[in-house]
Amino acid sequence: NEEIDAIINNKEAANFKNTIEAYDLSGELLAKVSGVFFNMTSCNTNEELQKLEEKIGPMVAKHGDEITMNAKLFERVKKVWDNKDKEKLNKEQQMLLDKTYKKFVRSGALLNKEKQEKLKKVNGELTTLESKFTSNLLKETKSYSLVVDKKENLKGLPAWLVEQAATTAKEQKKEGKWVFTLDNPSVFPFLQYSENRQLREKIFKAKNNRCNNGGATDNKEVIKKIVNLRAQKAELLGYKSFADYVLEERMNKTPKAVYDLLEGLLKYSIPAAKKDVAELQKLLDKDQKGAKLEAWDWSYYSEKLKKQKFNFDEEETRPYFE
């Protein structure tokens, strides 16, 4: 805040160096600490950190809004923007000026006071809900364990994955067993190598149904609220939809362009996917005649097909039981 105040109270006329560059360099300590904190809450969290995030998230959002909706600060930014042809800026400086000006506009700097207050309220609620969504997802991810207590159910798994599962079991005080979790380094290789189709189905469904099981960590209502608030935000800022707002700064610019791109890709990808399905179904038929290829079979039989086609046998993927 002191750094922002110094920019606003500078008695010199606004120019690139004393306004745009000074703004870009402001808040370095906050950015550094926030980066560490929010990375921790995204990948290595606990209840204490999650409670802090619910408190700190809205504070950070409010702080950001108070800067980007600061009329005096934006007045200086706009002066530099309006006089950009008079300053001899290189390409990098031109880009920074463009990004900075658009950031303020897209954050509500041109709105009247009433709309700005509404936007601040929406941003605060969004931050809280997005933190809750992530917190719920992490809780359900960490609460699930697939416990294997028979060696025959480890068939196909690489030795390193089995060892990893044994270590996780020890940590959970389940000596002599193997524990697989929904963390990516555990669930994805399990789906790729496990010969046990029932266990593949079990862990796949657990992974894909997180926060969709009712109870305190269910995210359906959270998602509805987020969607509605994003629509409100887009409307306040003058956009048809939140997609229009987000895509304005992306390669495809509009929802229509995105759908056109996706439709174009589907013309080629669907026939290729159907061909893959037919090949994978043949492999499944050899193991279980009459069974229909399901989502939890895809990684496993894709791996088998790859080995069959390209005839490789890497030491690190050698099955625990051959």
PDB file of C-alpha atoms in Angstrom:
ATOM      1  CA  ASN A   1       0.000   0.000   0.000  1.00  0.00           C
ATOM      2  CA  GLU A   2       2.889   2.358   0.753  1.00  0.00           C
ATOM      3  CA  GLU A   3       4.353   1.630  -2.687  1.00  0.00           C
ATOM      4  CA  ILE A   4       0.990   2.367  -4.346  1.00  0.00           C
ATOM      5  CA  ASP A   5       0.623   5.567  -2.318  1.00  0.00           C
ATOM      6  CA  ALA A   6       4.092   6.662  -3.468  1.00  0.00           C
ATOM      7  CA  ILE A   7       2.987   6.320  -7.106  1.00  0.00           C
ATOM      8  CA  ILE A   8      -0.247   8.259  -6.528  1.00  0.00           C
ATOM      9  CA  ASN A   9       1.421  11.042  -4.539  1.00  0.00           C
ATOM     10  CA  ASN A  10       4.286  11.518  -6.979  1.00  0.00           C
ATOM     11  CA  LYS A  11       4.144  15.196  -7.959  1.00  0.00           C
ATOM     12  CA  GLU A  12       5.831  14.551 -11.299  1.00  0.00           C
ATOM     13  CA  ALA A  13       3.621  14.090 -14.360  1.00  0.00           C
ATOM     14  CA  ALA A  14       2.711  10.459 -14.934  1.00  0.00           C
ATOM     15  CA  ASN A  15       5.113   8.638 -17.249  1.00  0.00           C
ATOM     16  CA  PHE A  16       6.073   5.055 -17.958  1.00  0.00           C
ATOM     17  CA  LYS A  17       8.882   4.899 -15.390  1.00  0.00           C
ATOM     18  CA  ASN A  18       7.191   6.553 -12.401  1.00  0.00           C
ATOM     19  CA  THR A  19       3.802   4.907 -12.938  1.00  0.00           C
ATOM     20  CA  ILE A  20       3.756   1.739 -15.064  1.00  0.00           C
ATOM     21  CA  GLU A  21       7.215   0.483 -14.133  1.00  0.00           C
ATOM     22  CA  ALA A  22       6.742   1.499 -10.488  1.00  0.00           C
ATOM     23  CA  TYR A  23       3.399  -0.342 -10.364  1.00  0.00           C
ATOM     24  CA  ASP A  24       4.929  -3.437 -11.976  1.00  0.00           C
ATOM     25  CA  LEU A  25       7.652  -3.523  -9.320  1.00  0.00           C
ATOM     26  CA  SER A  26       5.288  -2.928  -6.399  1.00  0.00           C
ATOM     27  CA  GLY A  27       4.076  -5.651  -4.043  1.00  0.00           C
ATOM     28  CA  GLU A  28       7.076  -7.924  -4.609  1.00  0.00           C
ATOM     29  CA  LEU A  29       7.129  -9.248  -1.035  1.00  0.00           C
ATOM     30  CA  LEU A  30       3.367  -9.900  -1.005  1.00  0.00           C
ATOM     31  CA  ALA A  31       3.604 -11.704  -4.363  1.00  0.00           C
ATOM     32  CA  LYS A  32       6.488 -13.845  -3.113  1.00  0.00           C
ATOM     33  CA  VAL A  33       4.771 -14.847   0.132  1.00  0.00           C
ATOM     34  CA  SER A  34       1.379 -15.363  -1.573  1.00  0.00           C
ATOM     35  CA  GLY A  35       3.001 -17.584  -4.187  1.00  0.00           C
ATOM     36  CA  VAL A  36       4.477 -19.828  -1.503  1.00  0.00           C
ATOM     37  CA  PHE A  37       1.292 -19.902   0.587  1.00  0.00           C
ATOM     38  CA  PHE A  38      -1.187 -20.632  -2.213  1.00  0.00           C
ATOM     39  CA  ASN A  39       1.101 -23.248  -3.765  1.00  0.00           C
ATOM     40  CA  MET A  40       1.176 -25.007  -0.403  1.00  0.00           C
ATOM     41  CA  THR A  41      -2.607 -24.911  -0.062  1.00  0.00           C
ATOM     42  CA  SER A  42      -2.907 -26.335  -3.586  1.00  0.00           C
ATOM     43  CA  CYS A  43      -0.647 -29.354  -3.156  1.00  0.00           C
ATOM     44  CA  ASN A  44       0.503 -29.902   0.444  1.00  0.00           C
ATOM     45  CA  THR A  45      -2.268 -28.588   2.623  1.00  0.00           C
ATOM     46  CA  ASN A  46      -3.746 -29.382   6.019  1.00  0.00           C
ATOM     47  CA  GLU A  47      -6.722 -28.181   8.087  1.00  0.00           C
ATOM     48  CA  GLU A  48      -4.794 -25.268   9.597  1.00  0.00           C
ATOM     49  CA  LEU A  49      -3.667 -24.001   6.183  1.00  0.00           C
ATOM     50  CA  GLN A  50      -7.171 -24.435   4.751  1.00  0.00           C
ATOM     51  CA  LYS A  51      -8.677 -22.317   7.538  1.00  0.00           C
ATOM     52  CA  LEU A  52      -6.036 -19.668   6.887  1.00  0.00           C
ATOM     53  CA  GLU A  53      -6.801 -19.752   3.161  1.00  0.00           C
ATOM     54  CA  GLU A  54     -10.507 -19.144   3.804  1.00  0.00           C
ATOM     55  CA  LYS A  55      -9.508 -16.066   5.819  1.00  0.00           C
ATOM     56  CA  ILE A  56      -6.613 -14.806   3.677  1.00  0.00           C
ATOM     57  CA  GLY A  57      -8.149 -15.394   0.213  1.00  0.00           C
ATOM     58  CA  PRO A  58     -10.851 -12.701   0.532  1.00  0.00           C
ATOM     59  CA  MET A  59      -8.309 -10.328   2.122  1.00  0.00           C
ATOM     60  CA  VAL A  60      -5.993 -10.684  -0.884  1.00  0.00           C
ATOM     61  CA  ALA A  61      -8.919 -10.258  -3.299  1.00  0.00           C
ATOM     62  CA  LYS A  62     -10.062  -7.094  -1.482  1.00  0.00           C
ATOM     63  CA  HIS A  63      -6.510  -5.736  -1.485  1.00  0.00           C
ATOM     64  CA  GLY A  64      -6.236  -6.307  -5.257  1.00  0.00           C
ATOM     65  CA  ASP A  65      -9.603  -4.669  -5.911  1.00  0.00           C
ATOM     66  CA  GLU A  66      -8.674  -1.605  -3.871  1.00  0.00           C
ATOM     67  CA  ILE A  67      -5.600  -1.155  -6.064  1.00  0.00           C
ATOM     68  CA  THR A  68      -7.146  -1.771  -9.493  1.00  0.00           C
ATOM     69  CA  MET A  69     -10.236   0.315  -8.639  1.00  0.00           C
ATOM     70  CA  ASN A  70      -8.208   3.161  -7.135  1.00  0.00           C
ATOM     71  CA  ALA A  71      -9.350   6.184  -9.145  1.00  0.00           C
ATOM     72  CA  LYS A  72      -6.188   8.238  -8.566  1.00  0.00           C
ATOM     73  CA  LEU A  73      -3.894   5.377  -9.563  1.00  0.00           C
ATOM     74  CA  PHE A  74      -5.922   4.600 -12.663  1.00  0.00           C
ATOM     75  CA  GLU A  75      -5.894   8.280 -13.612  1.00  0.00           C
ATOM     76  CA  ARG A  76      -2.095   8.145 -13.799  1.00  0.00           C
ATOM     77  CA  VAL A  77      -2.125   4.825 -15.685  1.00  0.00           C
ATOM     78  CA  LYS A  78      -4.602   6.246 -18.190  1.00  0.00           C
ATOM     79  CA  LYS A  79      -2.463   9.360 -18.721  1.00  0.00           C
ATOM     80  CA  VAL A  80       0.499   7.192 -19.664  1.00  0.00           C
ATOM     81  CA  TRP A  81      -1.792   5.136 -21.921  1.00  0.00           C
ATOM     82  CA  ASP A  82      -3.188   8.242 -23.633  1.00  0.00           C
ATOM     83  CA  ASN A  83       0.337   9.662 -24.142  1.00  0.00           C
ATOM     84  CA  LYS A  84       1.987   6.377 -25.189  1.00  0.00           C
ATOM     85  CA  ASP A  85       2.880   7.702 -28.650  1.00  0.00           C
ATOM     86  CA  LYS A  86       4.868  10.526 -27.073  1.00  0.00           C
ATOM     87  CA  GLU A  87       7.080   8.197 -25.029  1.00  0.00           C
ATOM     88  CA  LYS A  88       9.787   6.240 -26.818  1.00  0.00           C
ATOM     89  CA  LEU A  89       8.877   2.790 -25.556  1.00  0.00           C
ATOM     90  CA  ASN A  90      10.484  -0.430 -26.739  1.00  0.00           C
ATOM     91  CA  LYS A  91       8.355  -3.517 -27.521  1.00  0.00           C
ATOM     92  CA  GLU A  92       8.579  -4.898 -23.993  1.00  0.00           C
ATOM     93  CA  GLN A  93       7.543  -1.576 -22.468  1.00  0.00           C
ATOM     94  CA  GLN A  94       4.667  -1.229 -24.939  1.00  0.00           C
ATOM     95  CA  MET A  95       3.486  -4.707 -23.995  1.00  0.00           C
ATOM     96  CA  LEU A  96       3.697  -3.949 -20.262  1.00  0.00           C
ATOM     97  CA  LEU A  97       1.743  -0.707 -20.710  1.00  0.00           C
ATOM     98  CA  ASP A  98      -0.909  -2.504 -22.744  1.00  0.00           C
ATOM     99  CA  LYS A  99      -1.233  -5.314 -20.198  1.00  0.00           C
ATOM    100  CA  THR A 100      -1.352  -2.907 -17.254  1.00  0.00           C
ATOM    101  CA  TYR A 101      -4.003  -0.639 -18.746  1.00  0.00           C
ATOM    102  CA  LYS A 102      -6.198  -3.577 -19.790  1.00  0.00           C
ATOM    103  CA  LYS A 103      -5.787  -5.180 -16.347  1.00  0.00           C
ATOM    104  CA  PHE A 104      -7.234  -2.071 -14.697  1.00  0.00           C
ATOM    105  CA  VAL A 105     -10.107  -1.834 -17.187  1.00  0.00           C
ATOM    106  CA  ARG A 106     -10.903  -5.561 -16.902  1.00  0.00           C
ATOM    107  CA  SER A 107     -10.819  -5.208 -13.109  1.00  0.00           C
ATOM    108  CA  GLY A 108     -13.516  -2.511 -13.086  1.00  0.00           C
ATOM    109  CA  ALA A 109     -11.555   0.756 -13.110  1.00  0.00           C
ATOM    110  CA  LEU A 110     -14.054   2.338 -15.553  1.00  0.00           C
ATOM    111  CA  LEU A 111     -17.153   1.345 -13.563  1.00  0.00           C
ATOM    112  CA  ASN A 112     -19.098   3.775 -11.404  1.00  0.00           C
ATOM    113  CA  LYS A 113     -18.824   3.505  -7.608  1.00  0.00           C
ATOM    114  CA  GLU A 114     -22.009   1.471  -7.212  1.00  0.00           C
ATOM    115  CA  LYS A 115     -20.925  -1.163  -9.726  1.00  0.00           C
ATOM    116  CA  GLN A 116     -17.413  -1.236  -8.300  1.00  0.00           C
ATOM    117  CA  GLU A 117     -18.801  -2.049  -4.849  1.00  0.00           C
ATOM    118  CA  LYS A 118     -20.928  -4.845  -6.344  1.00  0.00           C
ATOM    119  CA  LEU A 119     -17.870  -6.212  -8.178  1.00  0.00           C
ATOM    120  CA  LYS A 120     -15.784  -6.161  -4.987  1.00  0.00           C
ATOM    121  CA  LYS A 121     -18.506  -8.151  -3.208  1.00  0.00           C
ATOM    122  CA  VAL A 122     -18.670 -10.675  -6.075  1.00  0.00           C
ATOM    123  CA  ASN A 123     -14.872 -11.058  -6.151  1.00  0.00           C
ATOM    124  CA  GLY A 124     -14.749 -11.648  -2.403  1.00  0.00           C
ATOM    125  CA  GLU A 125     -17.470 -14.308  -2.554  1.00  0.00           C
ATOM    126  CA  LEU A 126     -15.807 -15.962  -5.553  1.00  0.00           C
ATOM    127  CA  THR A 127     -12.471 -16.203  -3.768  1.00  0.00           C
ATOM    128  CA  THR A 128     -14.124 -17.818  -0.743  1.00  0.00           C
ATOM    129  CA  LEU A 129     -16.036 -20.325  -2.877  1.00  0.00           C
ATOM    130  CA  GLU A 130     -13.045 -21.191  -5.061  1.00  0.00           C
ATOM    131  CA  SER A 131     -11.014 -21.867  -1.904  1.00  0.00           C
ATOM    132  CA  LYS A 132     -13.840 -24.046  -0.592  1.00  0.00           C
ATOM    133  CA  PHE A 133     -13.988 -25.963  -3.883  1.00  0.00           C
ATOM    134  CA  THR A 134     -10.243 -26.694  -3.757  1.00  0.00           C
ATOM    135  CA  SER A 135     -10.364 -27.533  -0.058  1.00  0.00           C
ATOM    136  CA  ASN A 136     -13.212 -30.026  -0.577  1.00  0.00           C
ATOM    137  CA  LEU A 137     -11.394 -31.631  -3.493  1.00  0.00           C
ATOM    138  CA  LEU A 138      -8.193 -32.059  -1.493  1.00  0.00           C
ATOM    139  CA  LYS A 139     -10.086 -33.469   1.498  1.00  0.00           C
ATOM    140  CA  GLU A 140     -11.776 -36.136  -0.630  1.00  0.00           C
ATOM    141  CA  THR A 141      -8.534 -36.922  -2.439  1.00  0.00           C
ATOM    142  CA  LYS A 142      -6.648 -37.438   0.806  1.00  0.00           C
ATOM    143  CA  SER A 143      -9.447 -39.333   2.574  1.00  0.00           C
ATOM    144  CA  TYR A 144      -9.564 -42.186   0.039  1.00  0.00           C
ATOM    145  CA  SER A 145      -7.398 -45.306   0.194  1.00  0.00           C
ATOM    146  CA  LEU A 146      -7.561 -48.466  -1.881  1.00  0.00           C
ATOM    147  CA  VAL A 147      -6.172 -51.129   0.461  1.00  0.00           C
ATOM    148  CA  VAL A 148      -4.857 -54.331  -1.135  1.00  0.00           C
ATOM    149  CA  ASP A 149      -4.174 -57.212   1.253  1.00  0.00           C
ATOM    150  CA  LYS A 150      -3.545 -60.051  -1.220  1.00  0.00           C
ATOM    151  CA  LYS A 151      -0.425 -60.316  -3.393  1.00  0.00           C
ATOM    152  CA  GLU A 152      -2.358 -61.723  -6.334  1.00  0.00           C
ATOM    153  CA  ASN A 153      -4.200 -58.402  -6.596  1.00  0.00           C
ATOM    154  CA  LEU A 154      -0.885 -56.689  -7.375  1.00  0.00           C
ATOM    155  CA  LYS A 155      -0.422 -58.490 -10.680  1.00  0.00           C
ATOM    156  CA  GLY A 156       0.868 -56.305 -13.487  1.00  0.00           C
ATOM    157  CA  LEU A 157       2.044 -53.495 -11.223  1.00  0.00           C
ATOM    158  CA  PRO A 158       5.650 -52.245 -11.533  1.00  0.00           C
ATOM    159  CA  ALA A 159       7.935 -52.987  -8.576  1.00  0.00           C
ATOM    160  CA  TRP A 160       8.401 -49.285  -7.798  1.00  0.00           C
ATOM    161  CA  LEU A 161       4.639 -48.752  -7.501  1.00  0.00           C
ATOM    162  CA  VAL A 162       4.251 -51.763  -5.212  1.00  0.00           C
ATOM    163  CA  GLU A 163       7.079 -50.493  -3.011  1.00  0.00           C
ATOM    164  CA  GLN A 164       5.491 -47.050  -2.928  1.00  0.00           C
ATOM    165  CA  ALA A 165       2.147 -48.581  -1.899  1.00  0.00           C
ATOM    166  CA  ALA A 166       3.846 -50.616   0.848  1.00  0.00           C
ATOM    167  CA  THR A 167       5.462 -47.434   2.197  1.00  0.00           C
ATOM    168  CA  THR A 168       2.093 -45.640   2.186  1.00  0.00           C
ATOM    169  CA  ALA A 169       0.576 -48.617   4.064  1.00  0.00           C
ATOM    170  CA  LYS A 170       3.264 -48.350   6.762  1.00  0.00           C
ATOM    171  CA  GLU A 171       2.580 -44.629   7.108  1.00  0.00           C
ATOM    172  CA  GLN A 172      -1.114 -45.464   7.627  1.00  0.00           C
ATOM    173  CA  LYS A 173      -0.210 -48.203  10.133  1.00  0.00           C
ATOM    174  CA  LYS A 174      -1.355 -50.970   7.774  1.00  0.00           C
ATOM    175  CA  GLU A 175       1.794 -53.106   7.830  1.00  0.00           C
ATOM    176  CA  GLY A 176       1.866 -56.013   5.397  1.00  0.00           C
ATOM    177  CA  LYS A 177      -0.661 -54.404   3.061  1.00  0.00           C
ATOM    178  CA  TRP A 178      -0.468 -52.062   0.059  1.00  0.00           C
ATOM    179  CA  VAL A 179      -2.268 -48.735  -0.080  1.00  0.00           C
ATOM    180  CA  PHE A 180      -3.025 -46.833  -3.286  1.00  0.00           C
ATOM    181  CA  THR A 181      -4.319 -43.279  -3.153  1.00  0.00           C
ATOM    182  CA  LEU A 182      -5.996 -40.797  -5.501  1.00  0.00           C
ATOM    183  CA  ASP A 183      -2.805 -38.764  -5.812  1.00  0.00           C
ATOM    184  CA  ASN A 184      -1.679 -38.781  -9.457  1.00  0.00           C
ATOM    185  CA  PRO A 185       1.602 -40.721  -8.910  1.00  0.00           C
ATOM    186  CA  SER A 186      -0.451 -43.539  -7.386  1.00  0.00           C
ATOM    187  CA  VAL A 187      -3.798 -43.709  -9.203  1.00  0.00           C
ATOM    188  CA  PHE A 188      -2.642 -43.211 -12.808  1.00  0.00           C
ATOM    189  CA  PRO A 189       0.043 -45.948 -12.842  1.00  0.00           C
ATOM    190  CA  PHE A 190      -2.399 -48.250 -11.040  1.00  0.00           C
ATOM    191  CA  LEU A 191      -4.941 -47.760 -13.845  1.00  0.00           C
ATOM    192  CA  GLN A 192      -2.193 -48.231 -16.412  1.00  0.00           C
ATOM    193  CA  TYR A 193      -0.730 -51.498 -15.116  1.00  0.00           C
ATOM    194  CA  SER A 194      -3.133 -53.292 -12.754  1.00  0.00           C
ATOM    195  CA  GLU A 195      -4.519 -56.562 -14.141  1.00  0.00           C
ATOM    196  CA  ASN A 196      -7.369 -56.509 -11.621  1.00  0.00           C
ATOM    197  CA  ARG A 197     -10.300 -55.001 -13.499  1.00  0.00           C
ATOM    198  CA  GLN A 198     -12.552 -54.671 -10.430  1.00  0.00           C
ATOM    199  CA  LEU A 199      -9.930 -52.704  -8.531  1.00  0.00           C
ATOM    200  CA  ARG A 200      -9.297 -50.514 -11.577  1.00  0.00           C
ATOM    201  CA  GLU A 201     -13.011 -49.714 -11.696  1.00  0.00           C
ATOM    202  CA  LYS A 202     -13.112 -49.000  -7.968  1.00  0.00           C
ATOM    203  CA  ILE A 203     -10.242 -46.522  -7.914  1.00  0.00           C
ATOM    204  CA  PHE A 204     -11.299 -44.915 -11.224  1.00  0.00           C
ATOM    205  CA  LYS A 205     -14.804 -44.199  -9.929  1.00  0.00           C
ATOM    206  CA  ALA A 206     -13.422 -42.876  -6.649  1.00  0.00           C
ATOM    207  CA  LYS A 207     -11.152 -40.493  -8.584  1.00  0.00           C
ATOM    208  CA  ASN A 208     -13.870 -39.238 -10.920  1.00  0.00           C
ATOM    209  CA  ASN A 209     -16.642 -38.920  -8.337  1.00  0.00           C
ATOM    210  CA  ARG A 210     -14.785 -36.799  -5.816  1.00  0.00           C
ATOM    211  CA  CYS A 211     -17.016 -34.133  -4.235  1.00  0.00           C
ATOM    212  CA  ASN A 212     -20.084 -35.645  -5.898  1.00  0.00           C
ATOM    213  CA  ASN A 213     -21.178 -37.926  -3.075  1.00  0.00           C
ATOM    214  CA  GLY A 214     -23.257 -35.656  -0.849  1.00  0.00           C
ATOM    215  CA  GLY A 215     -22.126 -34.531   2.575  1.00  0.00           C
ATOM    216  CA  ALA A 216     -19.968 -31.633   3.748  1.00  0.00           C
ATOM    217  CA  THR A 217     -17.414 -31.918   0.920  1.00  0.00           C
ATOM    218  CA  ASP A 218     -19.882 -32.137  -1.982  1.00  0.00           C
ATOM    219  CA  ASN A 219     -19.090 -29.408  -4.551  1.00  0.00           C
ATOM    220  CA  LYS A 220     -22.297 -29.313  -6.625  1.00  0.00           C
ATOM    221  CA  GLU A 221     -23.824 -26.324  -4.814  1.00  0.00           C
ATOM    222  CA  VAL A 222     -20.408 -24.636  -4.643  1.00  0.00           C
ATOM    223  CA  ILE A 223     -20.094 -24.941  -8.434  1.00  0.00           C
ATOM    224  CA  LYS A 224     -23.590 -23.508  -8.985  1.00  0.00           C
ATOM    225  CA  LYS A 225     -22.746 -20.485  -6.846  1.00  0.00           C
ATOM    226  CA  ILE A 226     -19.397 -19.974  -8.625  1.00  0.00           C
ATOM    227  CA  VAL A 227     -21.074 -20.127 -12.047  1.00  0.00           C
ATOM    228  CA  ASN A 228     -23.737 -17.594 -11.013  1.00  0.00           C
ATOM    229  CA  LEU A 229     -21.192 -15.207  -9.512  1.00  0.00           C
ATOM    230  CA  ARG A 230     -18.977 -15.433 -12.601  1.00  0.00           C
ATOM    231  CA  ALA A 231     -21.999 -14.559 -14.744  1.00  0.00           C
ATOM    232  CA  GLN A 232     -22.658 -11.539 -12.500  1.00  0.00           C
ATOM    233  CA  LYS A 233     -19.034 -10.445 -12.781  1.00  0.00           C
ATOM    234  CA  ALA A 234     -19.116 -10.677 -16.579  1.00  0.00           C
ATOM    235  CA  GLU A 235     -22.348  -8.671 -16.720  1.00  0.00           C
ATOM    236  CA  LEU A 236     -20.965  -5.936 -14.449  1.00  0.00           C
ATOM    237  CA  LEU A 237     -17.925  -5.601 -16.709  1.00  0.00           C
ATOM    238  CA  GLY A 238     -20.041  -5.465 -19.872  1.00  0.00           C
ATOM    239  CA  TYR A 239     -19.488  -8.960 -21.287  1.00  0.00           C
ATOM    240  CA  LYS A 240     -22.117 -11.371 -22.615  1.00  0.00           C
ATOM    241  CA  SER A 241     -20.738 -14.224 -20.550  1.00  0.00           C
ATOM    242  CA  PHE A 242     -17.815 -15.146 -18.306  1.00  0.00           C
ATOM    243  CA  ALA A 243     -16.384 -17.102 -21.258  1.00  0.00           C
ATOM    244  CA  ASP A 244     -16.346 -13.889 -23.322  1.00  0.00           C
ATOM    245  CA  TYR A 245     -14.555 -12.133 -20.453  1.00  0.00           C
ATOM    246  CA  VAL A 246     -11.873 -14.823 -20.055  1.00  0.00           C
ATOM    247  CA  LEU A 247     -11.316 -15.432 -23.763  1.00  0.00           C
ATOM    248  CA  GLU A 248     -10.781 -11.775 -24.594  1.00  0.00           C
ATOM    249  CA  GLU A 249      -7.114 -12.232 -23.674  1.00  0.00           C
ATOM    250  CA  ARG A 250      -6.745 -15.740 -25.095  1.00  0.00           C
ATOM    251  CA  MET A 251      -5.789 -16.930 -28.570  1.00  0.00           C
ATOM    252  CA  ASN A 252      -9.308 -17.697 -29.806  1.00  0.00           C
ATOM    253  CA  LYS A 253     -10.913 -14.537 -28.368  1.00  0.00           C
ATOM    254  CA  THR A 254     -14.576 -15.676 -28.468  1.00  0.00           C
ATOM    255  CA  PRO A 255     -16.630 -18.730 -27.397  1.00  0.00           C
ATOM    256  CA  LYS A 256     -17.674 -19.265 -31.029  1.00  0.00           C
ATOM    257  CA  ALA A 257     -14.040 -19.467 -32.141  1.00  0.00           C
ATOM    258  CA  VAL A 258     -13.347 -22.027 -29.390  1.00  0.00           C
ATOM    259  CA  TYR A 259     -16.310 -24.187 -30.406  1.00  0.00           C
ATOM    260  CA  ASP A 260     -15.308 -23.937 -34.066  1.00  0.00           C
ATOM    261  CA  LEU A 261     -11.821 -25.149 -33.128  1.00  0.00           C
ATOM    262  CA  LEU A 262     -13.205 -28.019 -31.045  1.00  0.00           C
ATOM    263  CA  GLU A 263     -15.683 -29.052 -33.732  1.00  0.00           C
ATOM    264  CA  GLY A 264     -12.828 -29.082 -36.239  1.00  0.00           C
ATOM    265  CA  LEU A 265     -10.741 -31.293 -33.965  1.00  0.00           C
ATOM    266  CA  LEU A 266     -13.647 -33.673 -33.366  1.00  0.00           C
ATOM    267  CA  LYS A 267     -13.901 -34.427 -37.094  1.00  0.00           C
ATOM    268  CA  TYR A 268     -10.469 -36.011 -36.914  1.00  0.00           C
ATOM    269  CA  SER A 269     -10.288 -37.249 -33.326  1.00  0.00           C
ATOM    270  CA  ILE A 270     -13.587 -39.174 -33.143  1.00  0.00           C
ATOM    271  CA  PRO A 271     -12.807 -41.541 -36.062  1.00  0.00           C
ATOM    272  CA  ALA A 272      -9.334 -42.123 -34.597  1.00  0.00           C
ATOM    273  CA  ALA A 273     -10.809 -42.768 -31.130  1.00  0.00           C
ATOM    274  CA  LYS A 274     -13.319 -45.264 -32.550  1.00  0.00           C
ATOM    275  CA  LYS A 275     -10.467 -47.120 -34.239  1.00  0.00           C
ATOM    276  CA  ASP A 276      -8.616 -47.230 -30.911  1.00  0.00           C
ATOM    277  CA  VAL A 277     -11.725 -48.525 -29.131  1.00  0.00           C
ATOM    278  CA  ALA A 278     -12.039 -51.394 -31.597  1.00  0.00           C
ATOM    279  CA  GLU A 279      -8.415 -52.429 -31.044  1.00  0.00           C
ATOM    280  CA  LEU A 280      -8.660 -52.155 -27.261  1.00  0.00           C
ATOM    281  CA  GLN A 281     -11.936 -54.124 -27.241  1.00  0.00           C
ATOM    282  CA  LYS A 282     -10.168 -57.015 -29.000  1.00  0.00           C
ATOM    283  CA  LEU A 283      -7.564 -57.111 -26.255  1.00  0.00           C
ATOM    284  CA  LEU A 284     -10.273 -57.055 -23.583  1.00  0.00           C
ATOM    285  CA  ASP A 285     -12.107 -59.908 -25.352  1.00  0.00           C
ATOM    286  CA  LYS A 286      -9.013 -62.085 -24.961  1.00  0.00           C
ATOM    287  CA  ASP A 287      -9.017 -61.507 -21.201  1.00  0.00           C
ATOM    288  CA  GLN A 288     -12.766 -61.411 -20.585  1.00  0.00           C
ATOM    289  CA  LYS A 289     -15.016 -62.531 -23.408  1.00  0.00           C
ATOM    290  CA  GLY A 290     -18.229 -60.544 -23.663  1.00  0.00           C
ATOM    291  CA  ALA A 291     -17.063 -57.668 -21.460  1.00  0.00           C
ATOM    292  CA  LYS A 292     -17.540 -54.137 -22.773  1.00  0.00           C
ATOM    293  CA  LEU A 293     -14.618 -51.706 -22.795  1.00  0.00           C
ATOM    294  CA  GLU A 294     -15.091 -49.113 -20.028  1.00  0.00           C
ATOM    295  CA  ALA A 295     -13.281 -45.941 -19.038  1.00  0.00           C
ATOM    296  CA  TRP A 296     -11.228 -47.772 -16.386  1.00  0.00           C
ATOM    297  CA  ASP A 297      -9.956 -50.190 -19.051  1.00  0.00           C
ATOM    298  CA  TRP A 298      -8.587 -47.530 -21.374  1.00  0.00           C
ATOM    299  CA  SER A 299      -5.170 -46.848 -19.798  1.00  0.00           C
ATOM    300  CA  TYR A 300      -4.505 -50.528 -19.098  1.00  0.00           C
ATOM    301  CA  TYR A 301      -5.264 -51.791 -22.595  1.00  0.00           C
ATOM    302  CA  SER A 302      -3.643 -48.781 -24.255  1.00  0.00           C
ATOM    303  CA  GLU A 303      -0.432 -49.777 -22.468  1.00  0.00           C
ATOM    304  CA  LYS A 304      -0.825 -53.385 -23.642  1.00  0.00           C
ATOM    305  CA  LEU A 305      -1.507 -52.260 -27.218  1.00  0.00           C
ATOM    306  CA  LYS A 306       1.544 -49.981 -27.170  1.00  0.00           C
ATOM    307  CA  LYS A 307       3.789 -52.851 -26.045  1.00  0.00           C
ATOM    308  CA  GLN A 308       2.233 -55.143 -28.618  1.00  0.00           C
ATOM    309  CA  LYS A 309       2.720 -52.686 -31.462  1.00  0.00           C
ATOM    310  CA  PHE A 310       6.133 -51.368 -30.565  1.00  0.00           C
ATOM    311  CA  ASN A 311       7.532 -54.395 -28.723  1.00  0.00           C
ATOM    312  CA  PHE A 312       9.313 -52.593 -25.890  1.00  0.00           C
ATOM    313  CA  ASP A 313      10.101 -53.798 -22.400  1.00  0.00           C
ATOM    314  CA  GLU A 314      11.502 -51.109 -20.137  1.00  0.00           C
ATOM    315  CA  GLU A 315      13.057 -52.185 -16.858  1.00  0.00           C
ATOM    316  CA  GLU A 316      11.272 -49.519 -14.840  1.00  0.00           C
ATOM    317  CA  THR A 317       7.837 -50.692 -16.023  1.00  0.00           C
ATOM    318  CA  ARG A 318       8.530 -54.401 -15.561  1.00  0.00           C
ATOM    319  CA  PRO A 319       5.538 -55.890 -13.687  1.00  0.00           C
ATOM    320  CA  TYR A 320       5.929 -56.934 -10.053  1.00  0.00           C
ATOM    321  CA  PHE A 321       4.396 -60.289 -10.969  1.00  0.00           C
ATOM    322  CA  GLU A 322       5.068 -61.625 -14.481  1.00  0.00           C
TER     323      GLU A 322
END
